[in-house]
Short mmCIF file of C-alpha atoms in Angstrom, two decimals:
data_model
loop_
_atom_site.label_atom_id
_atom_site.label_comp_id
_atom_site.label_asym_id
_atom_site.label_seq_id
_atom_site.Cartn_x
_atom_site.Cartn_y
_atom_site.Cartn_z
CA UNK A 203 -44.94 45.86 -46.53
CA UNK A 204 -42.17 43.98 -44.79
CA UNK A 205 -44.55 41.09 -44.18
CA UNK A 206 -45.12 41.18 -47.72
CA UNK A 207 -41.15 40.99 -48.77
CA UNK A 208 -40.63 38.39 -45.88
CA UNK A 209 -43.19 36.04 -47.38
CA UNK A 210 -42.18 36.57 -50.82
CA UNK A 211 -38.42 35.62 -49.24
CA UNK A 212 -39.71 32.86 -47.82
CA UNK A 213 -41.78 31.43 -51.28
CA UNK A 214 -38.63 31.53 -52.90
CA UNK A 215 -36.74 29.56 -50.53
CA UNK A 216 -39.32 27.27 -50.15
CA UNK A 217 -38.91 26.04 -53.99
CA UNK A 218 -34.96 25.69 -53.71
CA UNK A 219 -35.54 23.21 -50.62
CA UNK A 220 -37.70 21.49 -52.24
CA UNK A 221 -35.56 20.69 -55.08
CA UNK A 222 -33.00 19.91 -52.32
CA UNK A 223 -34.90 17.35 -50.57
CA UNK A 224 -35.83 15.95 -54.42
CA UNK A 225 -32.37 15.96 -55.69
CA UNK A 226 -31.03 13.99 -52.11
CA UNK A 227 -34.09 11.83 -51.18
CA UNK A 228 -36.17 11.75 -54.66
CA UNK A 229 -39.34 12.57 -52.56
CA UNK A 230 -40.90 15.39 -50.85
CA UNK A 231 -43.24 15.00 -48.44
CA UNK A 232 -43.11 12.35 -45.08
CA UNK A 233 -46.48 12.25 -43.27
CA UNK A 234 -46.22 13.51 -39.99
CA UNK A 235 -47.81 11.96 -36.91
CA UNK A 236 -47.87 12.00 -33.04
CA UNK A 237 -45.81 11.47 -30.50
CA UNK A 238 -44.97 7.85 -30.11
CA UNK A 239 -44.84 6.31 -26.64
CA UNK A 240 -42.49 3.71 -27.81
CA UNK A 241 -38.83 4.78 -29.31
CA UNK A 242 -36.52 2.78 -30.87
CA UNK A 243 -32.63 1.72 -30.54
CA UNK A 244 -30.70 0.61 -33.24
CA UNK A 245 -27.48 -1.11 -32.87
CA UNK A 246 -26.42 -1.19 -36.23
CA UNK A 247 -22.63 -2.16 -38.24
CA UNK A 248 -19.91 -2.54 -35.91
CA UNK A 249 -20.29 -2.04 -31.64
CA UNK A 250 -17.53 -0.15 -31.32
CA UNK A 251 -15.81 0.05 -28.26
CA UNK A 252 -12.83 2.14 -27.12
CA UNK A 253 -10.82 2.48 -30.14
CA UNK A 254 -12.30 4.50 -32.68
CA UNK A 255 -12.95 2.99 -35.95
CA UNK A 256 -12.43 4.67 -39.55
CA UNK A 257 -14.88 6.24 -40.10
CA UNK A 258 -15.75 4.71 -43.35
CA UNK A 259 -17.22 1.80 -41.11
CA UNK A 260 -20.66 1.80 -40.19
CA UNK A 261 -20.23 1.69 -36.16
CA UNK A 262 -22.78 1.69 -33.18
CA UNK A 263 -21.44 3.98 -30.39
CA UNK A 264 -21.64 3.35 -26.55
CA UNK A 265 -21.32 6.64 -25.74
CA UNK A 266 -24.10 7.56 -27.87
CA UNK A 267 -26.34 4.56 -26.74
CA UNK A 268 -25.92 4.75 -23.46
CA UNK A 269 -27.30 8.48 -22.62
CA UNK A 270 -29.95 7.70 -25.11
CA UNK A 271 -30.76 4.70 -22.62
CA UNK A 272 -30.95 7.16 -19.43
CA UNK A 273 -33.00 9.05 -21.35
CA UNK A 274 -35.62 6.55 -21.87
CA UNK A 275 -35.66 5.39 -18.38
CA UNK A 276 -35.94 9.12 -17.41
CA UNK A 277 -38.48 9.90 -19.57
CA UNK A 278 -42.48 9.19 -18.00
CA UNK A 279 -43.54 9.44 -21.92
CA UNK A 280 -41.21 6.34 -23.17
CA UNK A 281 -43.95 3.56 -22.15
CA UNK A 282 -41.23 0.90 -24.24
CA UNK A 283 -38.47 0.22 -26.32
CA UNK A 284 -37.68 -2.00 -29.76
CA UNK A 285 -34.17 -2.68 -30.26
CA UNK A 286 -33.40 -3.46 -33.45
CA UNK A 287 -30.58 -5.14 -34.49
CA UNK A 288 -28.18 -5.60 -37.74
CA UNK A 289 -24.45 -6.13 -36.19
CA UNK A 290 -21.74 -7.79 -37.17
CA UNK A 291 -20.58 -7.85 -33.69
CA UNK A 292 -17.90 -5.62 -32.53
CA UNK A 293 -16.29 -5.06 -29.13
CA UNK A 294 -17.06 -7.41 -26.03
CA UNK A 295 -16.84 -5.01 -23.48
CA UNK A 296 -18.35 -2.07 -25.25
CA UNK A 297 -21.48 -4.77 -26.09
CA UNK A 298 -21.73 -6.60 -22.71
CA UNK A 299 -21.79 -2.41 -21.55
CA UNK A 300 -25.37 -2.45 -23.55
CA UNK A 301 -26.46 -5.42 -22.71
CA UNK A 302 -26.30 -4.78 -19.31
CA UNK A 303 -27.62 -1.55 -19.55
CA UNK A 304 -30.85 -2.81 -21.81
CA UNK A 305 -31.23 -5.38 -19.62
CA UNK A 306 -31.42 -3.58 -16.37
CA UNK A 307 -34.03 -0.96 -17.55
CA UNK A 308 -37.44 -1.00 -15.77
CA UNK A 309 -39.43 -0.59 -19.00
CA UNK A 310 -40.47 -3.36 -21.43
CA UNK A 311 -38.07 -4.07 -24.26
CA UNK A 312 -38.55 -6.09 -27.14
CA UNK A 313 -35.54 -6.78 -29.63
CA UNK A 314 -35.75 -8.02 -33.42
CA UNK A 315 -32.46 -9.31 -35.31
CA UNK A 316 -32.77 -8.25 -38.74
CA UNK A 317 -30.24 -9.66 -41.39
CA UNK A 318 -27.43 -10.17 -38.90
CA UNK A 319 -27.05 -10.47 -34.80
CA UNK A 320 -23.51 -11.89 -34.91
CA UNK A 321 -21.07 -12.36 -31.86
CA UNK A 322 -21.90 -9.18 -29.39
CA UNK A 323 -24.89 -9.18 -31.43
CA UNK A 324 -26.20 -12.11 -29.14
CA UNK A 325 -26.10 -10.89 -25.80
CA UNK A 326 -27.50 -7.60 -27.44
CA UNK A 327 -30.54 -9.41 -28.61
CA UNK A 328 -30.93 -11.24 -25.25
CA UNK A 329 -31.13 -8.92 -23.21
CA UNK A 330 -34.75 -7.39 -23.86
CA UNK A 331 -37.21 -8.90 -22.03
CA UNK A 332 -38.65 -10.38 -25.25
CA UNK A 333 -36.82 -11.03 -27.85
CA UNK A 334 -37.94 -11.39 -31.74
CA UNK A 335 -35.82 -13.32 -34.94
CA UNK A 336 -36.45 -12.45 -38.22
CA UNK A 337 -36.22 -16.04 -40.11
CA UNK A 338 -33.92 -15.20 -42.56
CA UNK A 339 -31.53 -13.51 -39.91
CA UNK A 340 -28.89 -15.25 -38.57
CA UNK A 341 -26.50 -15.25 -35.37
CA UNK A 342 -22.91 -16.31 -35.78
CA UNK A 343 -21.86 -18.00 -32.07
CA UNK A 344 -18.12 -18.23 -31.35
CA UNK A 345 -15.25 -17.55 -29.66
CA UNK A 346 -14.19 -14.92 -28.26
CA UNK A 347 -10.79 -13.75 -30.06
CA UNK A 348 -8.76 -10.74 -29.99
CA UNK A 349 -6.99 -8.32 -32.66
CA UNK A 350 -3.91 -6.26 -32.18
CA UNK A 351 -0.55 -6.60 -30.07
CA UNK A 352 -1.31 -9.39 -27.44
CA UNK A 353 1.58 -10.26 -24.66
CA UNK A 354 2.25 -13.60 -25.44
CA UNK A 355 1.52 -15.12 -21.96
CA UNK A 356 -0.47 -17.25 -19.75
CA UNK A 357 -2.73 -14.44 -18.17
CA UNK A 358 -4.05 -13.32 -21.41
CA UNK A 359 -5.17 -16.38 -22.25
CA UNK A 360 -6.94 -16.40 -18.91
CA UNK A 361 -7.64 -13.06 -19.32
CA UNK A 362 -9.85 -13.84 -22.69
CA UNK A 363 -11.41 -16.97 -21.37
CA UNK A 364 -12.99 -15.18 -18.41
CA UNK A 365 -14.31 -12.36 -21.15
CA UNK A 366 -15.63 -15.24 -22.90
CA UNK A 367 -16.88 -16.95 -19.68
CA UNK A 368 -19.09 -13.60 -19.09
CA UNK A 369 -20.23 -13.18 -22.49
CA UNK A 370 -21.48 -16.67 -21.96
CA UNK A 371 -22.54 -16.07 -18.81
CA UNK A 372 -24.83 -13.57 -19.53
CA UNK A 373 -26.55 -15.21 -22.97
CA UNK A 374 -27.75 -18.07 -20.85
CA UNK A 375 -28.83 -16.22 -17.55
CA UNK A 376 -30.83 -14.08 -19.88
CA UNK A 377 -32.31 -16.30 -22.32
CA UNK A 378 -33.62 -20.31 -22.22
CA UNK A 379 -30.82 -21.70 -24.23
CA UNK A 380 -28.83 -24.33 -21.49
CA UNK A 381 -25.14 -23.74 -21.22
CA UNK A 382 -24.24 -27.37 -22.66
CA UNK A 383 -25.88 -26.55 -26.04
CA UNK A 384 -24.66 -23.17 -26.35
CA UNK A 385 -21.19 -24.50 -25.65
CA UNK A 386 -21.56 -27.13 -28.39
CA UNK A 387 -22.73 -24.23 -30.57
CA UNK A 388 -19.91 -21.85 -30.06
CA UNK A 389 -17.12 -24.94 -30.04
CA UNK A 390 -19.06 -26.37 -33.40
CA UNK A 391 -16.48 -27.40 -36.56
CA UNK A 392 -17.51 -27.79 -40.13
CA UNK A 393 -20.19 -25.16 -39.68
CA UNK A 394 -17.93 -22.11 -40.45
CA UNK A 395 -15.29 -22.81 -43.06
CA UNK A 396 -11.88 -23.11 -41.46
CA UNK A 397 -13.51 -21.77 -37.81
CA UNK A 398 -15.11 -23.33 -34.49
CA UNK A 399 -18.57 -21.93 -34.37
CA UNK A 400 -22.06 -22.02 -36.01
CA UNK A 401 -23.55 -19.94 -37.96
CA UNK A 402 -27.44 -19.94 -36.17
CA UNK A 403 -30.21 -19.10 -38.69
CA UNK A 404 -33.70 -17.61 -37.60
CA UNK A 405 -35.87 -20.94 -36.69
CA UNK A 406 -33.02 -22.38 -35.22
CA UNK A 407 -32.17 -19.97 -32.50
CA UNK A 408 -35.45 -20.39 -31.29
CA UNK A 409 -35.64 -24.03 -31.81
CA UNK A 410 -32.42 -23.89 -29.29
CA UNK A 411 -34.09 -21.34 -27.08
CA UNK A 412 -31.65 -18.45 -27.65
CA UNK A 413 -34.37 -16.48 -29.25
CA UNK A 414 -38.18 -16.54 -27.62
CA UNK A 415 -40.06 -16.34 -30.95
CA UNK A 416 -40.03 -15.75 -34.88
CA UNK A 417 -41.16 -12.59 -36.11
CA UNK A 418 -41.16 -9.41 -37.13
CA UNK A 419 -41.99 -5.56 -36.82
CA UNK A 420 -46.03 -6.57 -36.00
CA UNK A 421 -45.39 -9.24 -33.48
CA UNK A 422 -42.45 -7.02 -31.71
CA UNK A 423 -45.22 -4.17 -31.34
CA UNK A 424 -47.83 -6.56 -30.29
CA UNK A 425 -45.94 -8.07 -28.08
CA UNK A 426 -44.52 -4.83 -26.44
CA UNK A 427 -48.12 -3.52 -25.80
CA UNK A 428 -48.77 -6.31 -24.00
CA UNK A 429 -45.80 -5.71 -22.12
CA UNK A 430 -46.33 -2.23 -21.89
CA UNK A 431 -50.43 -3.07 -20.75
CA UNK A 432 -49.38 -5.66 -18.09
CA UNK A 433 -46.88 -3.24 -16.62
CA UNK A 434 -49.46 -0.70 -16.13
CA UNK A 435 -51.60 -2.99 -14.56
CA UNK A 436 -49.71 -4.33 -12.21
CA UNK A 437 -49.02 -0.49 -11.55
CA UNK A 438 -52.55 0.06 -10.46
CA UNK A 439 -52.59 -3.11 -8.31
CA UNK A 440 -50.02 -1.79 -5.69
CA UNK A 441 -51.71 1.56 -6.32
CA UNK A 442 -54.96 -0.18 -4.76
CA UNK B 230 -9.34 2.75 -66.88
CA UNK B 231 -11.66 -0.26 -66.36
CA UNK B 232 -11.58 -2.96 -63.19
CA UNK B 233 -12.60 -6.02 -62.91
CA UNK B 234 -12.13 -7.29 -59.28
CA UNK B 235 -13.76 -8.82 -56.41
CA UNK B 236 -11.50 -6.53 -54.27
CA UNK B 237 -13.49 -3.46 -53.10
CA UNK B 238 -12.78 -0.09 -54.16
CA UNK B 239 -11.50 1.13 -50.74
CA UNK B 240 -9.03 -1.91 -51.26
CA UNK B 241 -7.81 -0.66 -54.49
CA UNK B 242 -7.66 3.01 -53.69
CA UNK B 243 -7.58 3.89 -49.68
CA UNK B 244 -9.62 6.43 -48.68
CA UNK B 245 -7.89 9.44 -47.34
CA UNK B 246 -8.35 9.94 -43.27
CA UNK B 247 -9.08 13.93 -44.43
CA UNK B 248 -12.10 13.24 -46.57
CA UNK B 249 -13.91 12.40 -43.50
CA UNK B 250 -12.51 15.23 -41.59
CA UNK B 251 -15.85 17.67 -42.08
CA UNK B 252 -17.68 15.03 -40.10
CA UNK B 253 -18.91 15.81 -37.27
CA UNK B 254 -21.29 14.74 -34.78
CA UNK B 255 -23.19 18.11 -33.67
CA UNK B 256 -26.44 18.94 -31.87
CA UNK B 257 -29.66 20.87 -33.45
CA UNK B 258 -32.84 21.21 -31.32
CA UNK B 259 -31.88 19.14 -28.58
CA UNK B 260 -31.20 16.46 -31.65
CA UNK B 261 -27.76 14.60 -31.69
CA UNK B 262 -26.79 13.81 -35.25
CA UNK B 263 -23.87 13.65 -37.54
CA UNK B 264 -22.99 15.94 -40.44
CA UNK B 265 -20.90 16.98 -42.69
CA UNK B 266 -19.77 20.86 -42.69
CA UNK B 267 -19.99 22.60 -45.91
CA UNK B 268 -18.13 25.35 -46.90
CA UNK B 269 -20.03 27.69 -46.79
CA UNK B 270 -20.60 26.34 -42.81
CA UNK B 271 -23.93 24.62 -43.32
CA UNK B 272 -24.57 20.84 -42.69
CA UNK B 273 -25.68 18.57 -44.25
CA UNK B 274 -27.38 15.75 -42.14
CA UNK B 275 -25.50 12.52 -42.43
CA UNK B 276 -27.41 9.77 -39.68
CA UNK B 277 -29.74 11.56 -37.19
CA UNK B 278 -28.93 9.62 -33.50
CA UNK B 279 -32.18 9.49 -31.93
CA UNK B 280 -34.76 6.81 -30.69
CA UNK B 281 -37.68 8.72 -31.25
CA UNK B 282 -39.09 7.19 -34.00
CA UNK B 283 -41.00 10.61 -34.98
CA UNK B 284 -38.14 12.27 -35.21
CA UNK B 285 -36.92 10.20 -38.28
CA UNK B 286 -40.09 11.21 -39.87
CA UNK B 287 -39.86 15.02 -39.41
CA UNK B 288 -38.57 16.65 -42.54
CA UNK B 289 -35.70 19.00 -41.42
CA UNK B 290 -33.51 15.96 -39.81
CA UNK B 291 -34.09 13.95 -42.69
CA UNK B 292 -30.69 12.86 -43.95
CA UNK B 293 -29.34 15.12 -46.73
CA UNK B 294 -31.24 18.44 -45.68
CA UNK B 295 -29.63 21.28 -44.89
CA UNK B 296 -29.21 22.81 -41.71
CA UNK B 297 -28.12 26.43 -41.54
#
């Protein structure tokens, strides 16, 4: 009898949700599926580093990337990982911070810039083993600059030439682009009105070797099975 | 009243820091997300933080459900 009333409780809430989910999403049903052995990372908006944005921004947070990260690495399941990025850029330190951290973990990573991999966006999008460009994405590549109260002397000028100097840094140690050309690209004028920079669109940063291919979602999986196949086998190889 | 501007709205009329102020970032199975708290203390999902790409398809994190 209790069974009964619970079930009946539970037919009647089942209708309410379901106008819910109708009313929010305009559907009802997603298709489940198995566990996936790859995961996906999206930096998306703003990188935002230690000062806490309004929240009406759209913002990527390092201290929620970063665990996430571990968690892959920790996890025997999580065979690879697509990073997919839509940034505006954000802060250097804060982006270098998951860069690095991308970059240094043992299992394959693909990344594919979608609409926008501006600024930190770059090093970001580097930093997989493999990395994928939309062609109608673009990369913005320039200086870095600063907002907020800045001590007017020397030292901080120093101070933001060596951030820019690593940001640099690590873009060409991790890609094929040579130093000279991505200099010339982040010193560019007449590319970006009233600015020094240029604006790099899809077949172009891979034409300048910033980016290793164009491409999208079925190329990025492709090419992280491969990844993820080649790994394995050179697993088995030390194994024997 | 009517505008016509290329300014945006949050431009014209600044958002108040409180309307965000039910926003939090909570936990729900072992699932990081953010959400707003209702008054009646439910949440609604807002963005579910995860990078298992299942987990975007199951139907109780989906972004505008419920959670008691």
């Amino acid at each position: 009898m209790k069974k009964e009333q619970e079930e009946k409780k539970d037919d009647q809430s089942n209708p309410s949700s379901l106008v819910q989910k109708i009313q929010s999403l305009g559907q009802t049903n997603v298709p489940q599926a198995p566990d996936s052995n790859i995961h996906v990372l999206s930096i998306i908006g703003q990188v935002e580093g230690h000062v806490q944005l309004p929240p009406q921004n759209k913002t990527t947070k390092y201290e929620h990337i970063i665990p996430q990260l571990i968690a892959i690495e920790q996890n025997p399941k999580i065979e690879g990982v697509v990073i997919l990025l839509n940034t505006v850029g954000g802060d250097v330190e804060a982006g270098l911070a998951l860069a690095e951290m991308i970059s240094s973990l043992s299992k394959p990573t693909v990344s594919i810039v979608l609409g926008g991999g501006h600024s930190i966006g770059v090093p970001i999008a580097v930093s997989t083993d493999y990395s994928f460009i939309v062609p109608t994405a673009t990369m913005t590549i320039h200086p870095v600059r600063l907002t907020g109260l800045v001590i007017g002397v020397p030292q901080t000028f120093e101070y933001l030439d060596k951030m820019q100097e690593r940001v640099m840094q690590f873009v060409i140690n991790h890609s094929n682009i040579k130093e000279e050309k991505f200099k010339d690209l982040m010193f560019a004028k007449g590319n970006l009105t009233r600015d020094i920079g240029t604006n790099v669109v899809g077949a172009d940063a891979v034409e300048y070797g910033m980016i290793n291919e164009v491409g999208g979602v079925s190329e990025a999986m492709a090419k992280l099975n491969e990844l993820i196949d080649s790994t394995k086998n050179a697993e088995s190889q030390v194994i024997q | 009243m009517i505008l016509y501007t290329p300014l945006s709205e949050t431009d014209i009329f600044p958002q108040s820091a409180d309307e965000f102020s039910n926003r939090q970032c909570i936990s729900c199975d072992g699932k990081m997300m953010i959400a707003d708290r209702n008054t009646d203390g439910t949440y609604q999902v807002v963005q579910l933080l995860s990078t298992d790409p299942q987990d975007f398809l199951d139907q109780r994190y989906l972004p505008g459900s419920v959670l008691n």
